[in-house]
Coordinates of C-alpha atoms in Angstrom, one line a residue:
M1 CA 99.2 59.0 13.1
Q2 CA 97.8 56.2 14.9
L3 CA 98.2 53.0 16.7
L4 CA 96.3 50.1 14.9
L5 CA 95.5 46.6 17.1
L6 CA 96.4 43.8 14.4
P7 CA 94.6 40.5 16.0
V8 CA 97.1 38.3 15.1
L9 CA 98.4 34.8 16.5
C10 CA 100.9 35.8 19.5
A11 CA 104.3 35.6 20.2
G12 CA 104.3 33.8 23.4
Q13 CA 105.2 34.4 27.2
T14 CA 103.7 31.6 29.2
V15 CA 106.4 29.1 29.6
S16 CA 106.0 25.9 31.4
L17 CA 108.2 23.0 32.6
V18 CA 106.7 19.6 31.0
S19 CA 109.2 17.3 31.9
R20 CA 107.2 16.3 35.0
S21 CA 105.1 13.6 36.3
T22 CA 101.2 13.7 36.1
G23 CA 99.4 16.6 37.8
A24 CA 99.6 20.3 37.7
D25 CA 102.0 20.3 40.6
G26 CA 103.6 17.0 39.4
A27 CA 107.3 16.0 40.3
V28 CA 109.7 17.4 38.2
G29 CA 112.0 15.1 36.2
D30 CA 115.2 14.0 38.5
A31 CA 117.4 13.1 35.5
E32 CA 117.8 14.4 32.0
S33 CA 115.0 15.2 29.5
G34 CA 115.0 16.0 25.9
T35 CA 118.1 14.5 25.3
S36 CA 119.1 11.2 23.9
L37 CA 123.0 9.5 24.4
Y38 CA 124.3 11.4 21.8
G39 CA 122.9 14.8 22.8
V40 CA 120.0 17.1 22.7
V41 CA 117.0 16.3 20.7
R42 CA 113.7 18.1 19.7
S43 CA 110.3 17.2 21.8
P44 CA 107.5 17.5 18.8
V45 CA 104.3 19.2 20.0
T46 CA 100.9 19.0 18.1
D47 CA 98.7 21.9 17.6
G48 CA 96.8 20.9 20.7
G49 CA 99.7 21.5 22.6
D50 CA 100.8 17.7 23.4
V51 CA 104.3 17.5 23.9
F52 CA 106.3 14.2 23.6
L53 CA 109.8 13.8 24.9
L54 CA 112.4 11.4 25.8
S55 CA 113.4 11.3 29.4
L56 CA 115.7 9.6 31.7
A57 CA 113.6 10.4 34.4
R58 CA 110.9 7.8 35.5
L59 CA 108.1 10.3 34.9
D60 CA 105.5 7.4 35.1
S61 CA 107.2 5.3 38.0
L62 CA 104.1 3.0 37.9
I63 CA 105.4 2.0 34.3
D64 CA 109.0 2.8 33.8
A65 CA 111.2 0.9 36.1
N66 CA 113.9 0.6 33.5
F67 CA 116.0 3.6 34.2
V68 CA 116.8 4.4 30.6
R69 CA 115.4 7.0 28.0
D70 CA 111.8 6.4 27.5
I71 CA 109.4 8.3 25.3
Y72 CA 106.4 10.0 27.2
R73 CA 103.7 12.2 26.1
R74 CA 102.5 15.4 28.2
S75 CA 99.1 16.3 27.5
G76 CA 97.4 19.1 29.7
T77 CA 98.8 18.0 33.1
T78 CA 98.9 14.1 32.4
T79 CA 102.2 12.2 31.8
S80 CA 101.9 8.9 30.2
V81 CA 104.7 6.5 28.7
I82 CA 104.3 6.1 24.8
S83 CA 107.4 3.6 24.9
V84 CA 109.5 1.9 27.5
S85 CA 112.3 -0.2 26.8
E86 CA 111.9 -4.2 26.8
F87 CA 115.0 -4.7 28.5
P88 CA 115.3 -5.9 31.9
P89 CA 116.9 -3.0 34.0
D90 CA 119.8 -5.2 35.4
T91 CA 121.1 -6.0 31.4
D92 CA 119.5 -3.0 29.9
T93 CA 122.9 -1.0 28.0
F94 CA 121.2 -0.4 24.8
G95 CA 117.6 0.1 25.7
N96 CA 117.5 3.9 25.2
A97 CA 115.2 5.7 22.9
F98 CA 116.8 8.0 20.7
T99 CA 114.1 10.0 18.4
V100 CA 110.5 10.3 18.5
S101 CA 108.4 12.4 15.8
V102 CA 104.5 12.6 15.9
S103 CA 101.8 13.4 13.2
A104 CA 100.3 17.0 13.3
G105 CA 97.4 15.5 15.5
G106 CA 99.2 13.5 17.6
E107 CA 97.6 10.1 16.3
W108 CA 100.9 8.6 15.1
A109 CA 104.4 8.5 16.6
A110 CA 107.8 7.2 14.9
T111 CA 110.3 6.4 17.4
V112 CA 113.8 5.0 17.3
R113 CA 115.2 2.7 19.8
P114 CA 116.4 -0.9 20.2
A115 CA 113.8 -3.8 20.2
N116 CA 114.1 -6.5 22.6
D117 CA 116.7 -8.5 20.6
F118 CA 120.2 -7.4 22.1
D119 CA 122.1 -6.7 18.6
N120 CA 122.8 -3.4 19.8
I121 CA 120.8 -1.9 16.7
R122 CA 118.5 1.1 16.6
D123 CA 115.2 -0.1 15.5
T124 CA 112.4 1.9 14.1
F125 CA 108.9 1.8 14.7
L126 CA 105.5 3.4 14.1
W127 CA 102.8 3.6 16.9
D128 CA 99.1 3.9 16.4
L129 CA 98.4 6.1 19.5
T130 CA 94.3 5.8 18.9
N131 CA 94.3 2.2 20.3
T132 CA 94.7 1.2 23.8
P133 CA 97.2 -0.4 24.4
F134 CA 99.0 1.3 21.5
V135 CA 99.9 -0.9 18.4
R136 CA 103.2 -1.0 17.4
S137 CA 104.7 -2.1 13.8
S138 CA 108.4 -2.0 12.7
L139 CA 109.2 -0.2 9.6
V140 CA 112.7 -1.7 8.5
P141 CA 114.2 -5.0 8.8
D142 CA 115.8 -5.2 12.3
T143 CA 119.6 -5.4 10.6
V144 CA 119.1 -1.8 9.5
D145 CA 120.8 0.7 12.2
V146 CA 118.5 4.0 11.8
T147 CA 119.7 7.3 12.9
S148 CA 116.5 9.2 12.9
A149 CA 112.9 8.7 12.0
T150 CA 110.7 11.7 11.2
L151 CA 107.0 11.3 10.7
S152 CA 104.9 13.6 7.9
G153 CA 102.1 15.4 9.3
N154 CA 99.5 13.1 7.8
G155 CA 101.1 10.2 9.5
L156 CA 101.7 8.3 6.2
F157 CA 105.2 8.7 5.4
V158 CA 108.5 8.3 7.4
V159 CA 111.7 9.9 6.4
L160 CA 114.6 7.9 7.8
D161 CA 118.4 8.5 7.7
T162 CA 120.8 5.6 8.1
A163 CA 124.4 4.3 7.5
S164 CA 123.3 0.8 6.8
A165 CA 122.8 -1.0 3.6
G166 CA 120.0 -2.9 2.9
L167 CA 117.2 -0.6 2.2
A168 CA 117.9 0.3 -1.3
A169 CA 119.7 -1.9 -4.3
G170 CA 123.1 -0.4 -5.1
D171 CA 123.4 1.4 -1.6
N172 CA 127.2 0.5 -1.1
N173 CA 129.0 4.0 -0.2
G174 CA 129.1 3.1 3.6
R175 CA 127.8 6.7 4.0
S176 CA 124.8 7.8 5.9
D177 CA 121.8 7.9 3.4
V178 CA 118.1 9.2 3.3
F179 CA 114.7 7.3 2.7
L180 CA 111.3 7.7 2.6
Y181 CA 109.1 5.0 3.9
S182 CA 105.4 4.8 3.0
T183 CA 103.2 3.5 5.8
V184 CA 100.3 2.6 3.2
A185 CA 102.4 0.6 0.7
Q186 CA 105.4 -0.3 2.7
T187 CA 107.8 0.7 0.4
T188 CA 111.0 2.6 0.7
V189 CA 112.6 5.4 -1.9
W190 CA 115.9 6.5 -1.6
V191 CA 115.8 10.1 -1.6
N192 CA 119.6 11.0 -1.9
A193 CA 120.3 8.6 -4.9
Q194 CA 121.9 9.8 -8.2
P195 CA 119.4 10.1 -10.9
D196 CA 120.7 6.5 -12.0
G197 CA 120.2 4.9 -8.9
T198 CA 123.5 4.7 -7.5
A199 CA 124.8 6.1 -4.4
S200 CA 126.1 9.6 -4.0
N201 CA 129.8 10.2 -2.6
G202 CA 128.8 12.1 0.8
D203 CA 126.8 11.6 3.9
S204 CA 123.2 12.8 3.7
Y205 CA 121.5 13.1 7.1
A206 CA 119.3 15.3 9.4
P207 CA 116.2 15.1 7.0
A208 CA 112.7 16.9 7.5
I209 CA 109.4 16.2 5.8
S210 CA 106.3 18.3 4.6
D211 CA 102.7 17.3 6.0
T212 CA 101.8 15.4 3.1
G213 CA 105.4 13.5 2.7
D214 CA 106.0 14.7 -1.0
H215 CA 108.6 17.1 0.2
V216 CA 112.0 16.2 1.6
V217 CA 114.7 18.5 2.8
F218 CA 118.2 17.3 4.2
L219 CA 122.1 17.9 4.7
S220 CA 124.5 16.4 2.5
T221 CA 128.4 16.5 2.2
S222 CA 127.9 14.9 -1.4
T223 CA 129.8 16.6 -4.2
D224 CA 128.0 14.8 -6.9
L225 CA 124.5 15.0 -5.6
G226 CA 121.5 15.4 -8.3
A227 CA 121.2 16.5 -11.7
G228 CA 122.5 19.8 -12.2
T229 CA 123.9 20.2 -8.8
S230 CA 127.9 19.7 -9.1
R231 CA 129.6 21.6 -6.5
A232 CA 133.3 22.6 -6.2
T233 CA 133.2 22.5 -2.5
V234 CA 134.7 19.1 -1.0
A235 CA 133.4 17.6 2.1
P236 CA 132.8 17.9 5.0
N237 CA 131.0 21.1 3.9
A238 CA 127.5 20.1 4.2
H239 CA 124.7 21.6 1.7
V240 CA 120.8 21.8 2.0
Y241 CA 118.8 19.5 -0.6
F242 CA 115.0 19.9 -1.5
W243 CA 113.6 16.5 -2.9
D244 CA 110.0 16.1 -4.6
L245 CA 108.7 13.1 -4.8
G246 CA 106.5 13.6 -7.7
S247 CA 109.4 14.4 -10.1
S248 CA 112.2 12.5 -7.5
S249 CA 114.1 15.6 -8.3
L250 CA 116.6 17.2 -6.3
R251 CA 118.2 20.8 -5.9
R252 CA 120.3 22.9 -3.6
I253 CA 118.6 25.4 -1.6
D254 CA 121.5 27.3 0.1
Q255 CA 122.5 29.2 -2.9
R256 CA 124.1 32.8 -2.9
I257 CA 122.3 35.9 -4.3
D258 CA 124.5 34.9 -7.4
G259 CA 123.0 31.5 -7.7
T260 CA 126.6 29.9 -6.9
E261 CA 126.8 27.3 -3.9
S262 CA 127.0 28.9 -0.5
S263 CA 130.0 28.0 1.7
S264 CA 128.1 25.5 3.9
A265 CA 125.0 24.8 5.9
E266 CA 124.5 23.5 9.4
S267 CA 120.7 22.8 10.0
C268 CA 117.6 22.7 8.1
G269 CA 113.6 22.3 8.4
I270 CA 110.5 22.6 6.3
S271 CA 107.1 24.1 6.7
G272 CA 104.2 21.6 6.6
D273 CA 103.0 22.9 3.4
G274 CA 106.2 22.1 1.7
A275 CA 106.6 25.8 0.3
W276 CA 109.5 26.9 2.8
V277 CA 113.1 25.6 3.7
A278 CA 114.8 27.2 6.6
F279 CA 118.4 26.5 7.3
S280 CA 121.4 28.1 8.7
S281 CA 124.4 29.1 7.0
P282 CA 127.6 31.0 8.1
D283 CA 127.8 32.5 4.3
G284 CA 127.6 36.3 4.1
N285 CA 126.0 36.2 0.6
I286 CA 123.1 34.4 0.9
V287 CA 121.3 37.9 1.0
N288 CA 122.1 41.2 0.6
G289 CA 123.7 43.1 3.6
D290 CA 124.4 40.1 5.7
S291 CA 127.6 41.7 7.6
N292 CA 127.7 40.2 10.9
G293 CA 130.1 37.6 10.0
D294 CA 128.0 35.1 12.1
T295 CA 125.9 32.0 11.2
D296 CA 122.6 32.9 10.9
V297 CA 119.1 31.6 10.1
F298 CA 117.5 31.9 6.6
L299 CA 114.0 31.1 4.9
R300 CA 113.7 30.2 1.3
S301 CA 110.7 29.3 -0.6
A302 CA 111.0 26.0 -2.3
D303 CA 110.2 27.5 -5.7
G304 CA 113.8 29.1 -5.6
A305 CA 112.9 32.7 -4.8
P306 CA 115.5 34.5 -2.9
S307 CA 116.2 33.8 0.8
E308 CA 115.4 36.0 3.6
L309 CA 117.6 36.8 6.8
V310 CA 115.3 35.3 9.7
S311 CA 117.6 36.0 12.4
V312 CA 117.3 39.5 13.2
A313 CA 115.8 41.4 15.7
T314 CA 112.4 43.4 15.2
S315 CA 114.1 46.5 14.3
G316 CA 115.9 44.7 11.5
V317 CA 119.2 44.4 13.3
Q318 CA 121.3 41.8 12.6
A319 CA 122.2 39.1 15.2
D320 CA 125.5 39.9 16.9
A321 CA 126.3 36.3 17.5
A322 CA 125.4 32.9 15.7
S323 CA 122.0 31.8 15.3
G324 CA 120.9 27.8 14.0
T325 CA 118.5 25.2 14.3
P326 CA 115.5 26.4 13.0
S327 CA 111.9 24.9 13.2
V328 CA 109.1 26.1 11.0
S329 CA 105.4 26.1 11.0
R330 CA 103.1 24.9 8.6
D331 CA 102.4 27.6 6.5
G332 CA 105.9 29.5 7.2
R333 CA 104.9 32.2 8.9
F334 CA 106.6 31.3 12.2
V335 CA 110.3 30.3 12.5
A336 CA 111.5 29.0 16.1
F337 CA 115.5 29.1 16.2
T338 CA 118.2 29.4 18.7
S339 CA 121.0 32.2 19.0
L340 CA 123.7 33.2 21.4
A341 CA 123.1 37.1 20.1
T342 CA 122.7 39.7 22.8
N343 CA 120.7 42.3 20.8
L344 CA 117.6 40.5 19.5
S345 CA 115.4 41.0 22.6
A346 CA 115.3 43.0 25.8
G347 CA 116.4 41.1 28.7
D348 CA 118.8 38.8 26.6
T349 CA 122.1 39.9 27.9
N350 CA 123.6 37.0 29.8
G351 CA 125.3 35.7 27.0
K352 CA 123.5 32.3 26.9
Q353 CA 121.8 30.4 23.7
Q354 CA 118.3 31.4 23.8
V355 CA 115.3 30.4 21.8
Y356 CA 113.5 33.1 19.7
L357 CA 110.5 33.2 17.6
R358 CA 110.6 35.1 14.1
D359 CA 106.7 36.2 13.1
R360 CA 107.3 36.9 9.2
S361 CA 103.9 38.5 8.8
A362 CA 104.2 40.7 11.8
G363 CA 107.9 41.6 11.5
T364 CA 108.6 40.8 15.0
T365 CA 111.2 38.3 16.8
V366 CA 110.7 37.9 20.4
L367 CA 112.6 36.2 23.3
L368 CA 110.8 32.6 24.1
S369 CA 113.1 31.5 27.0
R370 CA 112.4 34.3 28.8
S371 CA 111.8 34.2 32.7
A372 CA 109.2 35.5 34.8
T373 CA 111.2 38.9 35.4
D374 CA 111.8 39.2 31.5
D375 CA 115.4 37.8 32.0
G376 CA 116.7 35.2 29.2
A377 CA 117.4 31.8 30.5
D378 CA 120.1 31.1 32.8
S379 CA 121.4 28.3 30.9
N380 CA 121.9 27.4 27.1
C381 CA 118.7 26.7 25.3
F382 CA 118.4 24.0 22.4
A383 CA 116.4 21.8 19.9
P384 CA 113.4 24.3 19.7
A385 CA 110.3 22.3 18.0
I386 CA 107.0 24.5 16.8
S387 CA 103.6 23.2 16.5
P388 CA 102.2 23.3 13.0
D389 CA 99.9 26.1 13.8
G390 CA 102.7 28.0 15.2
R391 CA 101.2 28.3 18.7
Y392 CA 103.6 26.1 20.6
V393 CA 106.9 26.1 20.9
T394 CA 109.4 23.6 22.9
F395 CA 113.0 23.7 23.7
A396 CA 115.4 21.9 26.2
S397 CA 117.3 23.8 29.1
A398 CA 119.2 23.0 32.1
A399 CA 117.7 26.6 33.2
T400 CA 116.5 27.2 36.8
N401 CA 114.6 30.4 36.1
L402 CA 112.0 29.4 33.5
G403 CA 108.5 28.2 34.2
N404 CA 106.3 27.4 36.8
V405 CA 108.6 25.5 38.7
T406 CA 112.3 24.8 39.4
G407 CA 114.2 21.7 38.3
P408 CA 117.4 20.1 39.9
A409 CA 120.3 22.3 38.8
G410 CA 122.4 21.2 36.0
V411 CA 119.4 18.8 35.1
T412 CA 118.4 19.3 31.5
Q413 CA 114.5 19.7 31.1
V414 CA 111.8 20.5 28.6
F415 CA 110.3 23.7 28.5
L416 CA 106.7 24.4 26.4
V417 CA 105.7 28.0 25.4
D418 CA 102.1 28.7 24.8
Q419 CA 101.5 31.9 22.6
R420 CA 98.1 32.4 23.4
D421 CA 98.2 35.5 25.8
T422 CA 100.0 38.1 23.4
V423 CA 98.4 40.8 21.5
F424 CA 100.0 43.3 19.0
Q425 CA 99.7 46.9 18.1
E426 CA 101.6 48.6 14.9
L427 CA 103.4 51.8 15.5
T428 CA 103.7 54.4 12.6
L429 CA 106.0 57.3 13.8
A430 CA 106.1 60.6 11.7
T431 CA 109.3 62.9 11.5
G432 CA 109.5 65.1 14.5
G433 CA 107.8 64.5 18.0
N434 CA 105.6 61.7 18.7
L435 CA 103.3 61.3 21.7
V436 CA 102.6 57.8 21.9
S437 CA 101.2 55.0 24.4
F438 CA 100.8 51.3 24.3
K439 CA 97.5 49.5 24.9
M440 CA 99.6 46.4 26.4
D441 CA 102.8 45.8 28.4
P442 CA 105.4 45.6 25.6
V443 CA 107.6 42.4 25.7
D444 CA 110.6 44.4 24.5
S445 CA 110.1 47.2 27.2
T446 CA 113.6 48.8 26.9
P447 CA 113.2 52.1 25.0
A448 CA 116.5 51.5 23.5
I449 CA 115.3 48.3 22.0
M450 CA 111.6 49.5 20.9
F451 CA 113.0 52.8 19.5
S452 CA 116.2 51.8 18.3
R453 CA 115.6 54.2 15.3
T454 CA 114.6 57.3 17.2
V455 CA 116.9 60.1 18.2
G456 CA 117.5 60.8 22.1
P457 CA 115.9 59.6 25.2
T458 CA 112.1 58.4 25.6
W459 CA 110.2 60.8 28.1
Y460 CA 107.3 60.5 30.6
W461 CA 105.3 63.0 32.6
D462 CA 106.0 62.6 36.5
T463 CA 103.0 64.3 37.8
G464 CA 104.2 63.8 41.2
V465 CA 107.2 66.5 40.7
G466 CA 105.6 68.1 37.6
A467 CA 108.5 67.3 35.3
Y468 CA 109.8 64.9 32.4
R469 CA 111.7 61.9 33.2
R470 CA 113.8 59.6 31.2
T471 CA 112.1 56.3 31.1
E472 CA 113.7 53.0 31.5
K473 CA 111.1 50.6 30.9
L474 CA 107.6 50.9 28.7
V475 CA 104.4 50.3 30.0
G476 CA 100.8 50.0 29.1
G477 CA 98.8 53.2 29.8
Q478 CA 101.5 55.6 30.0
G479 CA 102.3 58.5 27.6
Y480 CA 105.6 58.9 25.9
W481 CA 107.6 61.5 24.0
V482 CA 109.8 60.2 21.3
Y483 CA 111.7 62.2 18.4
V484 CA 112.2 61.0 14.8
A485 CA 115.2 62.9 13.0
G486 CA 114.8 60.9 9.6
D487 CA 111.9 59.7 7.5
P488 CA 109.0 58.3 9.2
F489 CA 108.8 54.4 9.7
V490 CA 106.3 51.9 11.1
L491 CA 107.1 49.5 14.0
T492 CA 105.1 46.6 12.5
A493 CA 102.9 44.5 15.1
V494 CA 104.7 45.3 18.5
P495 CA 104.3 42.3 20.7
G496 CA 102.9 42.6 24.2
S497 CA 101.1 40.9 27.3
S498 CA 97.5 42.0 27.3
I499 CA 96.2 44.2 30.3
A500 CA 93.3 42.9 32.4
N501 CA 92.6 45.7 34.7
V502 CA 92.0 48.7 32.7
L503 CA 91.9 51.1 35.6
R504 CA 95.0 53.3 36.1
P505 CA 95.9 55.7 38.9
V506 CA 96.2 59.5 38.0
F507 CA 97.2 62.4 40.0
Q508 CA 95.8 65.9 41.1
G509 CA 96.9 68.0 38.2
W510 CA 98.2 67.0 34.7
N511 CA 98.8 63.5 33.6
L512 CA 99.9 62.0 30.3
V513 CA 98.4 58.8 29.7
G514 CA 97.0 56.3 26.9
P515 CA 94.3 54.1 26.6
V516 CA 94.6 50.2 27.3
G517 CA 92.6 47.1 26.4
S518 CA 90.7 46.3 23.4
G519 CA 88.7 48.6 21.0
T520 CA 89.9 51.1 18.4
S521 CA 88.7 54.4 20.5
R522 CA 87.0 54.9 23.5
D523 CA 85.5 58.0 25.6
L524 CA 87.5 60.2 27.3
P525 CA 88.0 59.3 31.0
E526 CA 85.9 61.3 33.9
A527 CA 88.8 62.8 35.2
G528 CA 89.4 64.8 31.8
G529 CA 86.1 65.5 31.2
K530 CA 84.8 69.0 30.0
D531 CA 84.2 70.2 33.7
H532 CA 87.8 69.9 34.5
G533 CA 89.4 71.2 31.1
T534 CA 90.7 70.2 27.9
T535 CA 91.9 67.1 27.0
W536 CA 95.0 67.0 24.3
Y537 CA 96.8 65.1 22.0
W538 CA 99.8 65.6 19.6
D539 CA 99.1 65.8 16.0
A540 CA 102.5 64.2 14.9
T541 CA 102.2 64.9 11.1
H542 CA 101.5 68.4 11.7
Q543 CA 103.3 68.9 14.7
R544 CA 101.0 70.5 17.0
Y545 CA 98.7 70.0 19.9
E546 CA 94.8 69.3 19.2
V547 CA 91.6 69.1 21.1
A548 CA 90.7 65.6 22.0
E549 CA 87.0 64.5 21.5
R550 CA 88.0 60.9 22.1
M551 CA 90.7 58.6 22.6
A552 CA 92.5 56.5 19.8
E553 CA 95.0 53.7 20.6
G554 CA 98.6 54.2 20.3
L555 CA 98.1 58.0 21.4
G556 CA 99.5 59.8 24.3
Y557 CA 97.0 62.2 26.3
W558 CA 97.2 65.0 28.6
I559 CA 94.2 64.8 31.1
Y560 CA 93.5 67.2 34.0
S561 CA 92.3 65.5 37.4
L562 CA 90.9 67.4 40.3
A563 CA 92.2 64.4 42.8
D564 CA 94.2 61.3 43.0
L565 CA 92.3 58.8 41.9
D566 CA 91.7 55.6 39.4
V567 CA 90.3 56.2 36.0
D568 CA 89.1 53.7 33.1
L569 CA 91.4 53.8 30.1
G570 CA 90.0 50.7 28.7

């Protein structure tokens, strides 16, 4: 048995509040951020960590004096206005911004907000952020009231949903429809039209778009949408559809294992490469073994392969409450989502809706809306948005126990999670006793979560009293006994916080420790050198002690110290 370091992209523990004015200690917004007049909205984030957000607060008071929701960019510690309402403050009723989306690098932004024409219609604009001042262009006629506008990663396409007529001939259904606008050709394609160019019979909405703009997913209540997708379900149950620009083909994504339609879907998203579609559904027959009776998050490849369940704990345990609103990284590896579950991560026991990140490559699920004391957010969290490379995640919450500063009670703020500081280990447990250790401080530090498939308590050695004690929290550098009654298994890529200080205290007598820091093996610490007796480790494969010549990551070691001192375990 051995513990191996996997130097993969991390799962993230640095949470900061970004709805604040310029400066590392800038003033926190005194009014709602991350919301529109209709509820919480996503705050997109680029690979470089720039966050674009809506805010009712005056985060740039030198420019913003209109007291409506404006659009800001938070880059590092600088907060600047992208778009402010053009209405004068004393007459502004409909000047609020509604949505913002950005290209992968942040060079372009698409916004929905009324123009200065007092017609109460939400207009759509494309902003060139590489110029100063920013250059704005309108995308649709000012008679078209747009609900949302989402920009492709390359900035060349915008997917819109609107209930207004006027963007396509034959759009006379009086329903919300989805359109793809080319910023280069300045043409519009009707995404949810029937093959003959006529309107479908339901609402199509909440679209998402791939980086190149050639794939779009959306929700629809239509029962006649697309060739070969006739449905038995009647509106208002919605389903997820995948549209390909090259073939203009539509197909339903939220199917059961047997290929029949699911009962319904509630939200959807698409990876930047267009290969993966995430969605939420209450249907229990989309994957085998889905027995929790709650809405879950699923991921399905665009080529039609079976779906996989995303809203599970690292141990594979299904969420014990509803999950939804997924956001997918460019390559489909990371999926951020919300959940009311209390069994997906240690620290999440307060019943509030939290934000989680599923790393499909590592097989881990971690709590992102985590306080400095490892507790879940003390208020519900909403609308996660992941950067294309998966490093950053934003979300909105009125929580007061997150980030580097506390905002006003009851006011929704926007938070940013940076995942750069987390490392992983992979732990293989043999049948019988296992003497293990962690090179880092595990994110899920509760033994019942980490070792949910082992038997009995997790034990450590208390040198002070010369006896084993039951541990309640797992930490790096400490050796632990765990027992496996069944078959061997692997804990894949356990996430944790790296340990900067590799010095650890040992006490006179026997100590049960483990190596910390980087490197796959290291010399024995001086306190356990040959002059002070033999250093031992447990060979879990043969269930016996062996003499140690070096220390390997993941194993626990018995070392004998002649005095109380600090030893280098790194």
